Amino acid sequence: MDIKTMRRGVMENSDGGEDMVLANLIANGDDVGPLVRLAFERGRPEGLLHQLIYVVKQKEAEIEEMCKTHYEEFILAVDELRGVLLDAEELKSELQSDNFKLQQVGSALLAKLEELLESYSVRKNMTEAIEMSKNCIQVLELCVKCNSHISEGQFYSALKTLDLVEKSCTQNIPAKAIKMLIESRIPVIKLHIEKKVCSEVNEWMVEIRSSAKNIGETAIGHAVTVRQRDKEMLEQQRKAEEQSISGLGDLAYTLEAEELEEDSVLQFDLTPLYRACHIHDCLGIQEKFREYYYTNRLLQLNSDLEITSAQPFVESYQTFFAQIAGFFIVEDRVLRTTGGLLVADQVETMWETAVAKMSSLLEEQFSCMESAPHLLLVKDYVTLFGSTLRQYGHEIGTLLDVLNSSCDKYRLLFLEECQQQILDVFGNDPYDQMEIKKQSDYENIVLSFNLQTSDIMPAFPYTAPFSSMVPNACRIVRSFIKGSVDYLSYGIHVNFFDVVRKYLDKFLIDVLNVMLLEKINSGNVTVPQLMQIAANIAVLERACDFYLRHAAQLCGIPVRSVGRPLGTLTAKVILKTSREAAFIALQSLVNTKIDEFMTLTESVNWTPEETNENGNDYIHEVIIYLDSILSPAQQILPLDAVYRVGSGAFEHISNSIVAAFSSDNVKRFNANAVINVDYDLQIIENFAEERFYSAGLGEIDDEVSFKICLVEARQLVNLLLSSHPENFLNPDIWEKNYYTLEIKKVAAILDKFKDSPDGIFGSLANKNAKQSARKKSMDVLKKRLKDFN
Amino acid sequence: MAHRVDHEYDYLFKIVLIGDSGVGKSNILSRFTRNEFCLESKSTIGVEFATRTLQVEGKTVKAQIWDTAGQERYRAITSAYYRGAVGALLVYDITKRQTFDNVQRWLRELRDHADSNIVIMMAGNKSDLSHLRAVSEDDGQALAEREGLSFLETSALEATNIEKAFQTILTEIYHIVSKKALAAQEAAVGTILPGQGTTINVGDASGNTKRGCCSA
């Protein structure tokens, strides 16, 4: 058709050549857009529109032509359709007839078919029911299993099974009743498990609480072992240092000790707690259990921290501290092994609670204690407790502070106890020199306290220079040192030697020395007793070096280093002063006694008719007394002390004789009286010389003697008997012969010197002449002295 | 003292609950009379009481239980508590040693203010808190024996031994009252003159229980 149209177009329009341009373009399918755009841009679209009208006419002509051509064909198509309609009507009639026949024949078959379909439906329902029942059975089997686990206490398995039940319930159970029942039971079961597990934990808490004491005691016992081993090691090291021995052996020992420490393990069972942690984790309420555990353990701790008033603390303190130690050892294990049930802060809080309570309890109990050993026992146990818990990371500074602040109380109580012991020792002392019968006694009594005067072992029986008070006092001092060291060791002070030394000095000065002084000044002691006390003090001074060395030893300081930096005890100087006091008291006592005898001079006849070569009574009494004190002095005291006692006594006698001449009791005396005193003086001088040399004092110093102590009396008598008494005023002669005489005193004495008038007339001419000359000289001296004064 | 009411119960017994503050007296009361336990601890102010009727050897006994304040500041009305009381339940807390140590003081108070024939039972409460125990059962038993008391450990929380404690007290009180009634009856018989017939009113005899009876 297109070909036909093109032919006509070509034939019709061959004349109008220009109008065919647009038509050709459209026929060729070319793009006419640019052409149209160009026409409008140029503002002259009329030409284009004209061409378009032409194309329209052309197309309309083509359509009309085509309709004319196919008119006939349309009529024929309609005729054919009419024919088909008739055929269809005929077919319809046949089909209806066939259908009726089929309906009649198939009715019976249809009934059968319906039955079959119903059976299929029933089978489907049955299949579903069976399937559903299987699921229910599966879930119920899980429930039975769960119940079985619960009844056997296998809660973890029970929870796992319960989880499966829960999932099956959600997914697989269409039976609503069962589903609701199970869903309502699950929380109940979980709650039941939770309660069961908490009940188990409570039982575990009861058990672990009753075990805590044993755990604590075991751990503290181990601390005791460690401390003992450390002590032995220190002892070895100290000896090694003192002997400058190689330390190789110590190192080996140390390594061995370290290996041993790692072996010890405390045995207790945390299984119920682990199980409970796990179960609560599965239940998703771990935080709740954590809170429960912490709260109840804190309550248990607070209960443990209560002291029963029914039992004395000194009987219950070990149980108390062992219980607390056990508690924290358990908590340490729980902290490290339960993966977060406890946190370090909680344990720290519990520890701070415990420390505060224990500290206040200790302060209270220490303030009530009146026995130093009790304080020491508790302190020892507390330091062991402290060192045990320090190993578990706990800070024990507060407890040590309490012990440290109780140190003064301990020292005072201990001082009182030692003071009482010293008092008993002093009270029971016989003031006799100890007789030591055998070597072991010598070692125990003398060598152990460094009381020996030489390194040579003496022959036995041996008489010691001291009385039994000395070794007994040394024993007490040694126990005081040990007690002080015991209390201070393992405390705050690492090097507590200076503290011990201070305590020791204080004890020796305030207790021992004070008691010695009280005894010396009591007025109840005799001269020999005072001598023994002085001798004892001399020995106690020497013992101070032993005390210091012993203290250093106990404090772990080697002996070699004691001498130089540590010096000596202050007490040593104080004791020396007390020895001086003893001598002063001794001197005073001796002089008092001498005075008693010298009062006999009052009964002396100061104007005798005759001279008496046998001496006055008083001098013999004095000599007897002097003999009674110098004999024990030679036994008890060292030679310098013997000299001191003797010289003091003789000097006092000399003073007494001079005082007799000065006494108001003597109104006048004559030459015979002076001669008699001269005889007395000769007797005492002879005794003095004899005693001086028999005591062995002559070997010490030839320059001194007991006789020298009588010089004042001698010079006075010499003056009174001198042929030329006026020479007293000659400075040179005075310096040589009368230097001890005081001018005023001499003047007073000379006033009393009256020669008897009777003597003159009764004498021979020769004697008269001599006495007359001396009288003149004496008168001159008297006059000059009177003028001089 | 006990007296008879015909239609409702045979005996009315007054029981006092005593012990330190916080040992659980009120919960013992509520557990016994209302079967309730309250976890929140509130101090009792002054005095509360509740009753419950139960059977004691075939007799209907109404227990009137007085719950007292353990705190010191309510002690002024002490003597009023004990008036007419025939039984006392002395409670301590097994987790607090001090409450046990104070039992002696409560006993002295009972002997100072209450009837000398009062029946006393000691109860160690809170036995469910075994992991916090501070007083052993042996200690409680020993003290009870020394003082001639009945003793039980109880738990108001778990209702352990609560019923048994009151049953024990009431039974013992009933025995004492019965003995007294019998003695009174015999005394009444002794007053009858020979030859005279008189109807004995048992009710009147019970009513005269207080009069002139020697202690058992």
PDB file of N, CA, C and O in Angstrom, chain A residues 251-295:
ATOM      1  N   LEU A 251      73.079 -17.675 102.083  1.00  0.00           N
ATOM      2  CA  LEU A 251      72.311 -17.557 100.850  1.00  0.00           C
ATOM      3  C   LEU A 251      71.613 -18.875 100.539  1.00  0.00           C
ATOM      4  O   LEU A 251      70.445 -18.915 100.169  1.00  0.00           O
ATOM      5  N   ALA A 252      72.355 -19.953 100.679  1.00  0.00           N
ATOM      6  CA  ALA A 252      71.763 -21.260 100.416  1.00  0.00           C
ATOM      7  C   ALA A 252      70.584 -21.490 101.344  1.00  0.00           C
ATOM      8  O   ALA A 252      69.525 -21.970 100.938  1.00  0.00           O
ATOM      9  N   TYR A 253      70.786 -21.109 102.599  1.00  0.00           N
ATOM     10  CA  TYR A 253      69.713 -21.284 103.572  1.00  0.00           C
ATOM     11  C   TYR A 253      68.503 -20.456 103.159  1.00  0.00           C
ATOM     12  O   TYR A 253      67.364 -20.886 103.250  1.00  0.00           O
ATOM     13  N   THR A 254      68.759 -19.248 102.699  1.00  0.00           N
ATOM     14  CA  THR A 254      67.663 -18.365 102.308  1.00  0.00           C
ATOM     15  C   THR A 254      66.867 -18.976 101.173  1.00  0.00           C
ATOM     16  O   THR A 254      65.638 -19.000 101.186  1.00  0.00           O
ATOM     17  N   LEU A 255      67.561 -19.489 100.184  1.00  0.00           N
ATOM     18  CA  LEU A 255      66.870 -20.075  99.039  1.00  0.00           C
ATOM     19  C   LEU A 255      66.004 -21.237  99.497  1.00  0.00           C
ATOM     20  O   LEU A 255      64.863 -21.405  99.071  1.00  0.00           O
ATOM     21  N   GLU A 256      66.563 -22.013 100.390  1.00  0.00           N
ATOM     22  CA  GLU A 256      65.823 -23.163 100.902  1.00  0.00           C
ATOM     23  C   GLU A 256      64.544 -22.696 101.593  1.00  0.00           C
ATOM     24  O   GLU A 256      63.476 -23.262 101.421  1.00  0.00           O
ATOM     25  N   ALA A 257      64.667 -21.632 102.369  1.00  0.00           N
ATOM     26  CA  ALA A 257      63.508 -21.114 103.097  1.00  0.00           C
ATOM     27  C   ALA A 257      62.428 -20.659 102.126  1.00  0.00           C
ATOM     28  O   ALA A 257      61.242 -20.918 102.314  1.00  0.00           O
ATOM     29  N   GLU A 258      62.845 -19.973 101.073  1.00  0.00           N
ATOM     30  CA  GLU A 258      61.868 -19.468 100.118  1.00  0.00           C
ATOM     31  C   GLU A 258      61.098 -20.613  99.471  1.00  0.00           C
ATOM     32  O   GLU A 258      59.895 -20.551  99.283  1.00  0.00           O
ATOM     33  N   GLU A 259      61.822 -21.671  99.134  1.00  0.00           N
ATOM     34  CA  GLU A 259      61.148 -22.815  98.531  1.00  0.00           C
ATOM     35  C   GLU A 259      60.109 -23.378  99.488  1.00  0.00           C
ATOM     36  O   GLU A 259      59.003 -23.729  99.105  1.00  0.00           O
ATOM     37  N   LEU A 260      60.486 -23.442 100.755  1.00  0.00           N
ATOM     38  CA  LEU A 260      59.589 -24.037 101.742  1.00  0.00           C
ATOM     39  C   LEU A 260      58.301 -23.230 101.865  1.00  0.00           C
ATOM     40  O   LEU A 260      57.220 -23.770 102.001  1.00  0.00           O
ATOM     41  N   GLU A 261      58.430 -21.905 101.789  1.00  0.00           N
ATOM     42  CA  GLU A 261      57.251 -21.065 101.993  1.00  0.00           C
ATOM     43  C   GLU A 261      56.193 -21.304 100.929  1.00  0.00           C
ATOM     44  O   GLU A 261      55.008 -21.254 101.189  1.00  0.00           O
ATOM     45  N   GLU A 262      56.642 -21.575  99.714  1.00  0.00           N
ATOM     46  CA  GLU A 262      55.685 -21.697  98.622  1.00  0.00           C
ATOM     47  C   GLU A 262      54.819 -22.941  98.748  1.00  0.00           C
ATOM     48  O   GLU A 262      53.772 -23.041  98.131  1.00  0.00           O
ATOM     49  N   ASP A 263      55.273 -23.909  99.554  1.00  0.00           N
ATOM     50  CA  ASP A 263      54.548 -25.175  99.615  1.00  0.00           C
ATOM     51  C   ASP A 263      53.247 -25.070 100.389  1.00  0.00           C
ATOM     52  O   ASP A 263      52.292 -25.773 100.091  1.00  0.00           O
ATOM     53  N   SER A 264      53.224 -24.202 101.372  1.00  0.00           N
ATOM     54  CA  SER A 264      52.075 -24.233 102.281  1.00  0.00           C
ATOM     55  C   SER A 264      50.833 -23.670 101.611  1.00  0.00           C
ATOM     56  O   SER A 264      50.847 -22.617 100.998  1.00  0.00           O
ATOM     57  N   VAL A 265      49.733 -24.395 101.731  1.00  0.00           N
ATOM     58  CA  VAL A 265      48.461 -23.977 101.154  1.00  0.00           C
ATOM     59  C   VAL A 265      47.377 -24.231 102.184  1.00  0.00           C
ATOM     60  O   VAL A 265      47.334 -25.286 102.802  1.00  0.00           O
ATOM     61  N   LEU A 266      46.498 -23.266 102.366  1.00  0.00           N
ATOM     62  CA  LEU A 266      45.369 -23.448 103.264  1.00  0.00           C
ATOM     63  C   LEU A 266      44.246 -24.132 102.501  1.00  0.00           C
ATOM     64  O   LEU A 266      43.923 -23.751 101.383  1.00  0.00           O
ATOM     65  N   GLN A 267      43.668 -25.141 103.133  1.00  0.00           N
ATOM     66  CA  GLN A 267      42.662 -25.944 102.465  1.00  0.00           C
ATOM     67  C   GLN A 267      41.266 -25.572 102.940  1.00  0.00           C
ATOM     68  O   GLN A 267      40.955 -25.735 104.111  1.00  0.00           O
ATOM     69  N   PHE A 268      40.460 -25.042 102.055  1.00  0.00           N
ATOM     70  CA  PHE A 268      39.035 -24.899 102.347  1.00  0.00           C
ATOM     71  C   PHE A 268      38.274 -24.874 101.033  1.00  0.00           C
ATOM     72  O   PHE A 268      38.848 -24.590  99.984  1.00  0.00           O
ATOM     73  N   ASP A 269      36.987 -25.184 101.110  1.00  0.00           N
ATOM     74  CA  ASP A 269      36.199 -25.483  99.924  1.00  0.00           C
ATOM     75  C   ASP A 269      35.273 -24.325  99.579  1.00  0.00           C
ATOM     76  O   ASP A 269      34.415 -23.948 100.376  1.00  0.00           O
ATOM     77  N   LEU A 270      35.425 -23.784  98.380  1.00  0.00           N
ATOM     78  CA  LEU A 270      34.546 -22.712  97.919  1.00  0.00           C
ATOM     79  C   LEU A 270      33.568 -23.207  96.863  1.00  0.00           C
ATOM     80  O   LEU A 270      32.892 -22.390  96.225  1.00  0.00           O
ATOM     81  N   THR A 271      33.488 -24.517  96.671  1.00  0.00           N
ATOM     82  CA  THR A 271      32.649 -25.063  95.609  1.00  0.00           C
ATOM     83  C   THR A 271      31.209 -24.566  95.659  1.00  0.00           C
ATOM     84  O   THR A 271      30.673 -24.142  94.627  1.00  0.00           O
ATOM     85  N   PRO A 272      30.549 -24.604  96.822  1.00  0.00           N
ATOM     86  CA  PRO A 272      29.160 -24.122  96.836  1.00  0.00           C
ATOM     87  C   PRO A 272      29.045 -22.677  96.371  1.00  0.00           C
ATOM     88  O   PRO A 272      28.060 -22.294  95.737  1.00  0.00           O
ATOM     89  N   LEU A 273      30.072 -21.895  96.674  1.00  0.00           N
ATOM     90  CA  LEU A 273      30.039 -20.493  96.270  1.00  0.00           C
ATOM     91  C   LEU A 273      30.218 -20.366  94.768  1.00  0.00           C
ATOM     92  O   LEU A 273      29.539 -19.576  94.109  1.00  0.00           O
ATOM     93  N   TYR A 274      31.158 -21.149  94.216  1.00  0.00           N
ATOM     94  CA  TYR A 274      31.343 -21.123  92.763  1.00  0.00           C
ATOM     95  C   TYR A 274      30.052 -21.519  92.063  1.00  0.00           C
ATOM     96  O   TYR A 274      29.643 -20.896  91.074  1.00  0.00           O
ATOM     97  N   ARG A 275      29.426 -22.589  92.581  1.00  0.00           N
ATOM     98  CA  ARG A 275      28.183 -23.041  91.971  1.00  0.00           C
ATOM     99  C   ARG A 275      27.126 -21.951  92.023  1.00  0.00           C
ATOM    100  O   ARG A 275      26.432 -21.697  91.047  1.00  0.00           O
ATOM    101  N   ALA A 276      27.030 -21.314  93.178  1.00  0.00           N
ATOM    102  CA  ALA A 276      26.023 -20.262  93.337  1.00  0.00           C
ATOM    103  C   ALA A 276      26.293 -19.110  92.378  1.00  0.00           C
ATOM    104  O   ALA A 276      25.369 -18.566  91.769  1.00  0.00           O
ATOM    105  N   CYS A 277      27.568 -18.733  92.234  1.00  0.00           N
ATOM    106  CA  CYS A 277      27.920 -17.665  91.284  1.00  0.00           C
ATOM    107  C   CYS A 277      27.452 -18.027  89.897  1.00  0.00           C
ATOM    108  O   CYS A 277      26.863 -17.216  89.183  1.00  0.00           O
ATOM    109  N   HIS A 278      27.736 -19.269  89.530  1.00  0.00           N
ATOM    110  CA  HIS A 278      27.421 -19.722  88.186  1.00  0.00           C
ATOM    111  C   HIS A 278      25.915 -19.731  87.956  1.00  0.00           C
ATOM    112  O   HIS A 278      25.417 -19.283  86.924  1.00  0.00           O
ATOM    113  N   ILE A 279      25.192 -20.256  88.946  1.00  0.00           N
ATOM    114  CA  ILE A 279      23.733 -20.336  88.826  1.00  0.00           C
ATOM    115  C   ILE A 279      23.139 -18.943  88.708  1.00  0.00           C
ATOM    116  O   ILE A 279      22.270 -18.688  87.861  1.00  0.00           O
ATOM    117  N   HIS A 280      23.596 -18.027  89.543  1.00  0.00           N
ATOM    118  CA  HIS A 280      23.040 -16.675  89.488  1.00  0.00           C
ATOM    119  C   HIS A 280      23.388 -15.997  88.180  1.00  0.00           C
ATOM    120  O   HIS A 280      22.622 -15.181  87.667  1.00  0.00           O
ATOM    121  N   ASP A 281      24.558 -16.346  87.644  1.00  0.00           N
ATOM    122  CA  ASP A 281      24.925 -15.798  86.345  1.00  0.00           C
ATOM    123  C   ASP A 281      23.954 -16.306  85.285  1.00  0.00           C
ATOM    124  O   ASP A 281      23.467 -15.542  84.449  1.00  0.00           O
ATOM    125  N   CYS A 282      23.646 -17.605  85.330  1.00  0.00           N
ATOM    126  CA  CYS A 282      22.694 -18.177  84.375  1.00  0.00           C
ATOM    127  C   CYS A 282      21.320 -17.557  84.542  1.00  0.00           C
ATOM    128  O   CYS A 282      20.587 -17.368  83.569  1.00  0.00           O
ATOM    129  N   LEU A 283      20.965 -17.260  85.796  1.00  0.00           N
ATOM    130  CA  LEU A 283      19.662 -16.655  86.050  1.00  0.00           C
ATOM    131  C   LEU A 283      19.631 -15.191  85.653  1.00  0.00           C
ATOM    132  O   LEU A 283      18.569 -14.569  85.636  1.00  0.00           O
ATOM    133  N   GLY A 284      20.800 -14.632  85.380  1.00  0.00           N
ATOM    134  CA  GLY A 284      20.857 -13.235  84.981  1.00  0.00           C
ATOM    135  C   GLY A 284      20.721 -12.268  86.135  1.00  0.00           C
ATOM    136  O   GLY A 284      20.410 -11.100  85.947  1.00  0.00           O
ATOM    137  N   ILE A 285      20.934 -12.756  87.356  1.00  0.00           N
ATOM    138  CA  ILE A 285      20.817 -11.873  88.515  1.00  0.00           C
ATOM    139  C   ILE A 285      22.105 -11.893  89.314  1.00  0.00           C
ATOM    140  O   ILE A 285      22.107 -11.939  90.545  1.00  0.00           O
ATOM    141  N   GLN A 286      23.229 -11.851  88.619  1.00  0.00           N
ATOM    142  CA  GLN A 286      24.515 -11.929  89.315  1.00  0.00           C
ATOM    143  C   GLN A 286      24.709 -10.749  90.261  1.00  0.00           C
ATOM    144  O   GLN A 286      25.256 -10.889  91.354  1.00  0.00           O
ATOM    145  N   GLU A 287      24.255  -9.573  89.824  1.00  0.00           N
ATOM    146  CA  GLU A 287      24.430  -8.378  90.653  1.00  0.00           C
ATOM    147  C   GLU A 287      23.694  -8.535  91.977  1.00  0.00           C
ATOM    148  O   GLU A 287      24.185  -8.143  93.038  1.00  0.00           O
ATOM    149  N   LYS A 288      22.495  -9.132  91.895  1.00  0.00           N
ATOM    150  CA  LYS A 288      21.705  -9.339  93.100  1.00  0.00           C
ATOM    151  C   LYS A 288      22.433 -10.272  94.059  1.00  0.00           C
ATOM    152  O   LYS A 288      22.485 -10.041  95.273  1.00  0.00           O
ATOM    153  N   PHE A 289      23.024 -11.331  93.500  1.00  0.00           N
ATOM    154  CA  PHE A 289      23.753 -12.271  94.347  1.00  0.00           C
ATOM    155  C   PHE A 289      24.999 -11.625  94.931  1.00  0.00           C
ATOM    156  O   PHE A 289      25.363 -11.870  96.080  1.00  0.00           O
ATOM    157  N   ARG A 290      25.637 -10.806  94.116  1.00  0.00           N
ATOM    158  CA  ARG A 290      26.817 -10.100  94.603  1.00  0.00           C
ATOM    159  C   ARG A 290      26.467  -9.270  95.832  1.00  0.00           C
ATOM    160  O   ARG A 290      27.163  -9.297  96.847  1.00  0.00           O
ATOM    161  N   GLU A 291      25.357  -8.564  95.712  1.00  0.00           N
ATOM    162  CA  GLU A 291      24.903  -7.726  96.820  1.00  0.00           C
ATOM    163  C   GLU A 291      24.575  -8.589  98.035  1.00  0.00           C
ATOM    164  O   GLU A 291      24.914  -8.259  99.170  1.00  0.00           O
ATOM    165  N   TYR A 292      23.896  -9.714  97.764  1.00  0.00           N
ATOM    166  CA  TYR A 292      23.510 -10.613  98.850  1.00  0.00           C
ATOM    167  C   TYR A 292      24.745 -11.141  99.574  1.00  0.00           C
ATOM    168  O   TYR A 292      24.813 -11.143 100.805  1.00  0.00           O
ATOM    169  N   TYR A 293      25.713 -11.590  98.781  1.00  0.00           N
ATOM    170  CA  TYR A 293      26.925 -12.159  99.374  1.00  0.00           C
ATOM    171  C   TYR A 293      27.638 -11.118 100.222  1.00  0.00           C
ATOM    172  O   TYR A 293      27.990 -11.367 101.378  1.00  0.00           O
ATOM    173  N   TYR A 294      27.836  -9.936  99.639  1.00  0.00           N
ATOM    174  CA  TYR A 294      28.591  -8.896 100.346  1.00  0.00           C
ATOM    175  C   TYR A 294      27.883  -8.507 101.639  1.00  0.00           C
ATOM    176  O   TYR A 294      28.506  -8.402 102.696  1.00  0.00           O
ATOM    177  N   THR A 295      26.573  -8.297 101.564  1.00  0.00           N
ATOM    178  CA  THR A 295      25.812  -7.864 102.736  1.00  0.00           C
ATOM    179  C   THR A 295      25.904  -8.886 103.855  1.00  0.00           C
ATOM    180  O   THR A 295      26.154  -8.545 105.008  1.00  0.00           O
TER     181      THR A 295
END
